[in-house]
Short mmCIF file of C-alpha atoms and ligand atoms in Angstrom, two decimals:
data_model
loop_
_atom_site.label_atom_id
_atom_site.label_comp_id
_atom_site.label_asym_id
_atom_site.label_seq_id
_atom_site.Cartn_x
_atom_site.Cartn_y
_atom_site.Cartn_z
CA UNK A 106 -21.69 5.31 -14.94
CA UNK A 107 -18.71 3.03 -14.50
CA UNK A 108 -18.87 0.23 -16.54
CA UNK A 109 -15.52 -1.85 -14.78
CA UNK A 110 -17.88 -2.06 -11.96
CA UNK A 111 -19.49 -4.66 -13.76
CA UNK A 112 -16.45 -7.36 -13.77
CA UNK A 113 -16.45 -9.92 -11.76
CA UNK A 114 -14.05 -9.28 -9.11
CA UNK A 115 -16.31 -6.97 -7.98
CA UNK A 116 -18.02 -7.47 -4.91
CA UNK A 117 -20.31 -4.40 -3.05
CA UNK A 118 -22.35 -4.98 -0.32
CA UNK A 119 -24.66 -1.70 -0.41
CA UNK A 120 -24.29 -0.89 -4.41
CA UNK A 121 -26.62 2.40 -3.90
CA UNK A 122 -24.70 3.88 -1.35
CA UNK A 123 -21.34 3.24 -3.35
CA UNK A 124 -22.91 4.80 -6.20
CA UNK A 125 -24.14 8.31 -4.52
CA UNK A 126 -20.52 8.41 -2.77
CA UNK A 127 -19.14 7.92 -6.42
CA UNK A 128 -21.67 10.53 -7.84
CA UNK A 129 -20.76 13.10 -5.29
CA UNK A 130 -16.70 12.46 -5.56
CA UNK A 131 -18.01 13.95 -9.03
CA UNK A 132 -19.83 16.65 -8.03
CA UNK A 133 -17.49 17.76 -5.76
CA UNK A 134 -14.53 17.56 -8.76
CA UNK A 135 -10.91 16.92 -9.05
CA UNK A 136 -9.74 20.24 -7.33
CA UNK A 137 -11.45 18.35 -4.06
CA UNK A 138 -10.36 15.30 -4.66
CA UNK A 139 -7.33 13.60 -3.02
CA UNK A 140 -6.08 9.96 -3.09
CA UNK A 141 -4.30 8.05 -0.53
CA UNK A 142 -3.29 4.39 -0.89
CA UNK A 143 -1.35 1.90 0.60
CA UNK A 144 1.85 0.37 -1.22
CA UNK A 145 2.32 -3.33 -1.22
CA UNK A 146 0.02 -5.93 -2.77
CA UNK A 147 -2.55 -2.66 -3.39
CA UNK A 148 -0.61 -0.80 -6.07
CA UNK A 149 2.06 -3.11 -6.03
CA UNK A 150 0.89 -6.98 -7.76
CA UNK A 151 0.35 -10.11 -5.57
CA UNK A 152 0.68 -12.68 -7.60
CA UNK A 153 1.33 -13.13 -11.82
CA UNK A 154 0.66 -16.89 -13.35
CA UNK A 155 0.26 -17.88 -9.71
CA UNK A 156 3.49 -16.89 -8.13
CA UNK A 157 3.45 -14.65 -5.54
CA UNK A 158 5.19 -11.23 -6.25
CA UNK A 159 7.38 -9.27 -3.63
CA UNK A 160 6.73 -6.75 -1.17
CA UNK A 161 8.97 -4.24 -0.60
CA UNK A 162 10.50 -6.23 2.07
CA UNK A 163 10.57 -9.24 0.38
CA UNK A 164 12.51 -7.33 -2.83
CA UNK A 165 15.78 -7.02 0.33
CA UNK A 166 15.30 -10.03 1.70
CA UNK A 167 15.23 -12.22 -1.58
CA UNK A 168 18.25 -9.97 -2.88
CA UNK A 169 22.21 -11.05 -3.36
CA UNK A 170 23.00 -8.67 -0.74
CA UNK A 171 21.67 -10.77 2.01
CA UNK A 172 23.42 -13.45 3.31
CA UNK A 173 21.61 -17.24 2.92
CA UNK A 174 21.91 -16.89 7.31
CA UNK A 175 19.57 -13.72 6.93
CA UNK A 176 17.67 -14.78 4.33
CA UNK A 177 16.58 -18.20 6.16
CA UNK A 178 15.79 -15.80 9.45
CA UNK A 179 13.64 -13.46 7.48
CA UNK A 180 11.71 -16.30 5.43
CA UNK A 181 11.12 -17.62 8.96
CA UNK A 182 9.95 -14.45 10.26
CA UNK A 183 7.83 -13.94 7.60
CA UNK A 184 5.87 -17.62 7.79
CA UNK A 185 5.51 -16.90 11.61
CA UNK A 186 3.99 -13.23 11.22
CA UNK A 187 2.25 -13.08 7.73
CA UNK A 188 -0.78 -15.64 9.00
CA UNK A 189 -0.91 -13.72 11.99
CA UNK A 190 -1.46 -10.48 9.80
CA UNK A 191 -4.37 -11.97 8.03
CA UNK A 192 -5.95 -13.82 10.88
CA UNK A 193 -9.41 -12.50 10.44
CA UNK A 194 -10.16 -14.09 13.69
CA UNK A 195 -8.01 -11.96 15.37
CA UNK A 196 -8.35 -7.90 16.17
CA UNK A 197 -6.31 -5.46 14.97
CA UNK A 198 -5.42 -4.47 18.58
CA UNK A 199 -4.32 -7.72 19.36
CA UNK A 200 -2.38 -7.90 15.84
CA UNK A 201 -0.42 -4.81 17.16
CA UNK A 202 1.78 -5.53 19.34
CA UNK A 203 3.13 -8.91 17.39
CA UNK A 204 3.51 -6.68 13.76
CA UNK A 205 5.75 -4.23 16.43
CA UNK A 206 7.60 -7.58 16.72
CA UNK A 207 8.23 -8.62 13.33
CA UNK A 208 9.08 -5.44 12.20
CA UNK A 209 11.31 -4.76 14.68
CA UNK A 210 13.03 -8.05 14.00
CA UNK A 211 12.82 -7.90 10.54
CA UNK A 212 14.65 -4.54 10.01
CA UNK A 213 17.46 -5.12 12.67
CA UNK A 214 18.35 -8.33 10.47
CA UNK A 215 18.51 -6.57 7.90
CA UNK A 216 20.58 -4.07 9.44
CA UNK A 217 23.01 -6.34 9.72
CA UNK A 218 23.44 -6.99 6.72
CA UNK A 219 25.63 -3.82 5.38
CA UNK A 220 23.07 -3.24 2.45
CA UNK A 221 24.52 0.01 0.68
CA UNK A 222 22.29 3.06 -0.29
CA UNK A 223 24.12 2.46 -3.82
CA UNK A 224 23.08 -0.87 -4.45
CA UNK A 225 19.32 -0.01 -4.11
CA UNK A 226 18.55 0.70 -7.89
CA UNK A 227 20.08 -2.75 -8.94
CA UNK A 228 18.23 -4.61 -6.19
CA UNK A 229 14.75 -3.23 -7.68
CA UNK A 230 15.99 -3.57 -11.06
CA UNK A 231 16.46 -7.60 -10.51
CA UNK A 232 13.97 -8.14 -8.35
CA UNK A 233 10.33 -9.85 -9.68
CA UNK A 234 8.25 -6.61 -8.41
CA UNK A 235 5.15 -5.55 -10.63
CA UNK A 236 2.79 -2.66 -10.09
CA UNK A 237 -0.84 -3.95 -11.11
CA UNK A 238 -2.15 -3.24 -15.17
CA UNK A 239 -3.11 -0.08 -15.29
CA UNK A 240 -0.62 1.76 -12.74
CA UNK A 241 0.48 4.18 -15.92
CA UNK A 242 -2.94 5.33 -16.20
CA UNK A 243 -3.56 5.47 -12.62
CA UNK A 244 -0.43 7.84 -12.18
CA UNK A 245 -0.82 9.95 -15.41
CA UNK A 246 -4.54 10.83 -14.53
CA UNK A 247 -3.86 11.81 -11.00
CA UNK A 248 -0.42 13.94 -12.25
CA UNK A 249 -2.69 15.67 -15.52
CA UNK A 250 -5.12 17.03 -12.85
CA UNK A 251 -2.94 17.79 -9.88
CA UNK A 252 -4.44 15.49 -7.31
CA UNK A 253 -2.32 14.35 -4.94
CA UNK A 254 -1.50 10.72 -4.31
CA UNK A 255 -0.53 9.70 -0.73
CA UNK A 256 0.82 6.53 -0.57
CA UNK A 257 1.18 4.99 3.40
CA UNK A 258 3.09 2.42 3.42
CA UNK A 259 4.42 0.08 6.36
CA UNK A 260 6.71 -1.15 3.52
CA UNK A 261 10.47 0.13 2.95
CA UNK A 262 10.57 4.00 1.16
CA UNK A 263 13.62 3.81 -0.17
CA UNK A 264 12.23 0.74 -2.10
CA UNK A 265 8.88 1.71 -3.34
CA UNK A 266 10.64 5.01 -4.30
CA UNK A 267 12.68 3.26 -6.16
CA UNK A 268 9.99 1.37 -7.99
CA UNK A 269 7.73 4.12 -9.03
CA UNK A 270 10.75 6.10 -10.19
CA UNK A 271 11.70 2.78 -12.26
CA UNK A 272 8.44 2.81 -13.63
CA UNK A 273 8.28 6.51 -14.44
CA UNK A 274 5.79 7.65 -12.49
CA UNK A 275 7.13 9.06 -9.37
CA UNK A 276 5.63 12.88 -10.31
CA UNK A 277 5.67 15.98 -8.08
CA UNK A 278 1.86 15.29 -7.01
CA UNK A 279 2.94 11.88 -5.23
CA UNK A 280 4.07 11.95 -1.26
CA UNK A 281 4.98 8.75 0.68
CA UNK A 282 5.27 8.53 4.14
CA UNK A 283 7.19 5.02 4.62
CA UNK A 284 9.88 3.20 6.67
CA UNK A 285 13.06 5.18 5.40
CA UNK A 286 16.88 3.48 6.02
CA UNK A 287 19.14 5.22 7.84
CA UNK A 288 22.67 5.12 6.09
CA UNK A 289 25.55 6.02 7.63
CA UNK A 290 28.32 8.66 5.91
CA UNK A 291 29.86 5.61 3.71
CA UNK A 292 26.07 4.77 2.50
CA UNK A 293 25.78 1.31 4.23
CA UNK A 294 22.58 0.55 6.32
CA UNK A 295 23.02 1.65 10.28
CA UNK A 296 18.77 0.97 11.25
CA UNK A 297 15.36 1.82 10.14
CA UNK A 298 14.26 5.94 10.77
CA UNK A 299 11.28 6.29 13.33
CA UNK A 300 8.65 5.75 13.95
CA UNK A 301 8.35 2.70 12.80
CA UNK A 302 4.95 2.18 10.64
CA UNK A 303 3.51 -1.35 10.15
CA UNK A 304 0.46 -2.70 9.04
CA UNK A 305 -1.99 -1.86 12.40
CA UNK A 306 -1.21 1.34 13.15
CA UNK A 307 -1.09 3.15 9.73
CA UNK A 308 -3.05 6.59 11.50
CA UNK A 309 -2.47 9.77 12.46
CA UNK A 310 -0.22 8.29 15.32
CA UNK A 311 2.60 8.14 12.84
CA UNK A 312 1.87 11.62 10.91
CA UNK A 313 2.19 13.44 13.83
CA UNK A 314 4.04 16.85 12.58
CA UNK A 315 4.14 15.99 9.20
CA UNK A 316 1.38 18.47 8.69
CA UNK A 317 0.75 16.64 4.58
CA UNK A 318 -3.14 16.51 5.47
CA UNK A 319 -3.54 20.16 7.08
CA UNK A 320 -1.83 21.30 3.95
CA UNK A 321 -4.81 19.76 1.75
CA UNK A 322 -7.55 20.78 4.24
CA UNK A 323 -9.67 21.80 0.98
CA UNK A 324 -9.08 18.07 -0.28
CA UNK A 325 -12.41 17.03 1.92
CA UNK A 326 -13.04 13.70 -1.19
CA UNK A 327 -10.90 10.83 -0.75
CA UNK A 328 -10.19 7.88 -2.74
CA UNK A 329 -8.32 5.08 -0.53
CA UNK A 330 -6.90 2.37 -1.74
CA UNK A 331 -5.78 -0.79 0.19
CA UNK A 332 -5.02 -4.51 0.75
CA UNK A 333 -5.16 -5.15 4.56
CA UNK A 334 -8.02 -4.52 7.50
CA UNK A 335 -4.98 -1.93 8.50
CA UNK A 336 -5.07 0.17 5.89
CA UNK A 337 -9.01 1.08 6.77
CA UNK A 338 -7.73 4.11 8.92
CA UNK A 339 -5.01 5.63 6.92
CA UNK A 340 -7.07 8.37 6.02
CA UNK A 341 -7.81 9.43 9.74
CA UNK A 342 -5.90 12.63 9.81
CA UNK A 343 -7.68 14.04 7.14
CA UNK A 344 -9.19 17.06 9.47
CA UNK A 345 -12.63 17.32 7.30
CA UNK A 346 -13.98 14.16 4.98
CA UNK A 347 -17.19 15.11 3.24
CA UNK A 348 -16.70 12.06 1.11
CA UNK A 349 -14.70 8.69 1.16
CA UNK A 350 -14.97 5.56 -0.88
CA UNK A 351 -12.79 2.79 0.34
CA UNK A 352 -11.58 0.03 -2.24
CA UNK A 353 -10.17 -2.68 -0.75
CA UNK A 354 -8.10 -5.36 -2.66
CA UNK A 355 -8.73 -8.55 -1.63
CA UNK A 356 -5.57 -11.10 -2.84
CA UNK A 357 -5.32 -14.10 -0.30
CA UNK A 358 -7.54 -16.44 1.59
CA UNK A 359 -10.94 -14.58 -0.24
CA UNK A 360 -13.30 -17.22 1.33
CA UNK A 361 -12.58 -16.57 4.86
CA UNK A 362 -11.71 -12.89 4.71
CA UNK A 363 -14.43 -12.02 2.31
CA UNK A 364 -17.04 -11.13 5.14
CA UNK A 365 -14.83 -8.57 6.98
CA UNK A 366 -13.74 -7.14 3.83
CA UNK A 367 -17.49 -6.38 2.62
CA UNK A 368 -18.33 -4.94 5.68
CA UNK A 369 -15.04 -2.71 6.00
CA UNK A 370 -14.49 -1.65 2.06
CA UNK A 371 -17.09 -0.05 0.16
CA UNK A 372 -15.88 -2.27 -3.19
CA UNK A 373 -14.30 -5.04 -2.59
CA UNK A 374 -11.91 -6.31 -5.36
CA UNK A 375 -11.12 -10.46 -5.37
CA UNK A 376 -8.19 -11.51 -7.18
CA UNK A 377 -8.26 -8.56 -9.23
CA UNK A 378 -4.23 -7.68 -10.68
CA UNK A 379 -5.74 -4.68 -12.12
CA UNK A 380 -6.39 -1.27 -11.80
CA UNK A 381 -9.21 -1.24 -14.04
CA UNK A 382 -11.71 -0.29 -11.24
CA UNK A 383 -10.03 2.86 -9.80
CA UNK A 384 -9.65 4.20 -13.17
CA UNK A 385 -12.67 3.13 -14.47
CA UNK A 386 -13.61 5.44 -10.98
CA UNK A 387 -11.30 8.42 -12.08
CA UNK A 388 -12.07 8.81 -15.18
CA UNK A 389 -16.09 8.97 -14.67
CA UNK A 390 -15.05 11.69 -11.60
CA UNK A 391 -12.41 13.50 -13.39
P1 TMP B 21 2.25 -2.07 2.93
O1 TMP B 21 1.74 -1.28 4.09
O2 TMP B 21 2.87 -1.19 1.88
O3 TMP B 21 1.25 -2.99 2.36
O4 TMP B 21 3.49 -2.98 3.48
C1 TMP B 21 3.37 -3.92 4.49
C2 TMP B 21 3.53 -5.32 4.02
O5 TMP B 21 4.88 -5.76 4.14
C3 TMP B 21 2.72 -6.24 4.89
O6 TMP B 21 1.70 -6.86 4.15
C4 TMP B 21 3.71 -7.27 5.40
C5 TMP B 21 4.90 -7.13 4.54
N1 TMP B 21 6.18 -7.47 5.19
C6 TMP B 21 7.03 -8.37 4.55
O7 TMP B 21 6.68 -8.88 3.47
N2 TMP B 21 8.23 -8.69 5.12
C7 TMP B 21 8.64 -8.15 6.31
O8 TMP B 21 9.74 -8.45 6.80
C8 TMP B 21 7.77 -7.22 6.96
C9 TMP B 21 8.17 -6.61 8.27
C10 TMP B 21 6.56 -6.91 6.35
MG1 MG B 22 -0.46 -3.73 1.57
#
């Protein structure tokens, strides 16, 4: 059926189930189908030649336009919170309230920074951000047949706009619902738009009123794509799932994180750059 499933990255803890999900997500066909994926570290790379590559946080923070003050506060934010985020020892409940706390912290530094609107382009352009092999394909498939691509992100919008549109691929079919920057009339960073969206509470308690899932009601197969024990529930507003298959990329501490992961993601995908597996996926359901 899909022979990527057979690499070894690829981890499934109940392999019939997976496959009748897959063979009805082709039953059901494309005009059904929907996709919604998180951002950073799932369609974005970790790592290449084992250096880690930037979020779409990091890509600000690790830019000229901070100042080596803010850049010092952030990196310290970041080794504070990041361990915290992938505790798997820890709930996602009590994860919440301390990811409030880093993002909070994180974009009012950087809204002090007087990052201009103008400068975003140039700050992708330099920075060491890589979408995983196979993103082209990924994009092109989804855009040929009209399925739409969500992409949730507790990342920075105006960033990972800026990336797919870099890369090409930011087509009419593709919606992101992100953390925007608010800019004042002379284009330099005031704060961060609400409500804020970070890793644990990426659910219909931010897509309140933006009515994108009522609008694809007949959309009732989902793909969804993600890194993080957070992104498990971005698909909750959907108002009538018939079928889901949840691919979880798993990039950093695999041993201890590997259990969770099995049980949460129907394939499981260790250390895997690619996105060989999804369309693998697509093109046996498309
Ligand atoms: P995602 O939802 O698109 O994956 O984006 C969230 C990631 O951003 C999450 O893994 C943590 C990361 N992050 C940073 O790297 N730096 C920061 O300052 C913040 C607030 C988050
Ligand atoms: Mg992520």
């Amino acid at each position: 059926m899909v022979p990527e499933l057979q690499k070894a990255t690829v981890r499934i803890q109940q392999p019939e189930r997976v496959m009748g999900i897959i063979r009805s997500l082709r039953e059901q066909g494309m005009n059904k189908l929907q996709v919604i994926s998180d951002f950073d570290m799932t369609l974005s790379r970790f790592g290449c030649n084992g250096r880690r590559c930037p979020t779409s946080h990091n890509i600000l923070d690790n830019s000229r336009v901070i100042s080596e003050d803010g850049k010092k506060k952030l990196k310290d934010l970041l080794h504070y919170y990041y361990p915290i985020e992938i505790d798997p020892n820890r709930t996602p409940a009590e994860k919440c309230p301390l990811m409030v706390e880093w993002w909070t912290k994180a974009h009012e530094l950087l809204s002090q920074q007087k990052i201009q609107k103008g400068d975003i382009a140039q700050i992708v352009r330099e920075s060491d951000v890589m979408l995983r092999d196979g993103f082209n394909e990924l994009f092109d498939q989804l855009h040929k047949y009209n399925v739409p691509l969500f992409i949730f992100s507790a990342g920075v919008g105006d960033i990972l706009e800026e990336i797919i549109r870099q890369a090409n691929v930011f087509y009419s079919n593709v919606n992101v619902v992100s953390n925007y920057m608010d800019f004042d009339d002379n284009g330099v960073l005031m704060c961060f738009k609400g409500p804020l969206i970070h890793t644990y509470n990426k659910n219909n308690s931010v897509l309140q009123g933006t009515e994108y899932f009522q609008q694809l009601s007949a959309r009732t197969s989902i793909i969804l794509l993600g890194d993080s024990m957070g992104d498990l529930t971005m698909a909750d507003g959907v108002p009538s799932v018939e079928n889901i298959l949840k691919i979880g990329f798993l990039n950093d501490k695999v041993e201890e994180q590997r259990g969770k992961y099995l049980d949460a993601y129907d394939i499981v995908l260790e250390s895997d750059e690619t996105l060989d597996v999804v369309n693998g996926i697509l093109r046996y359901i498309l």
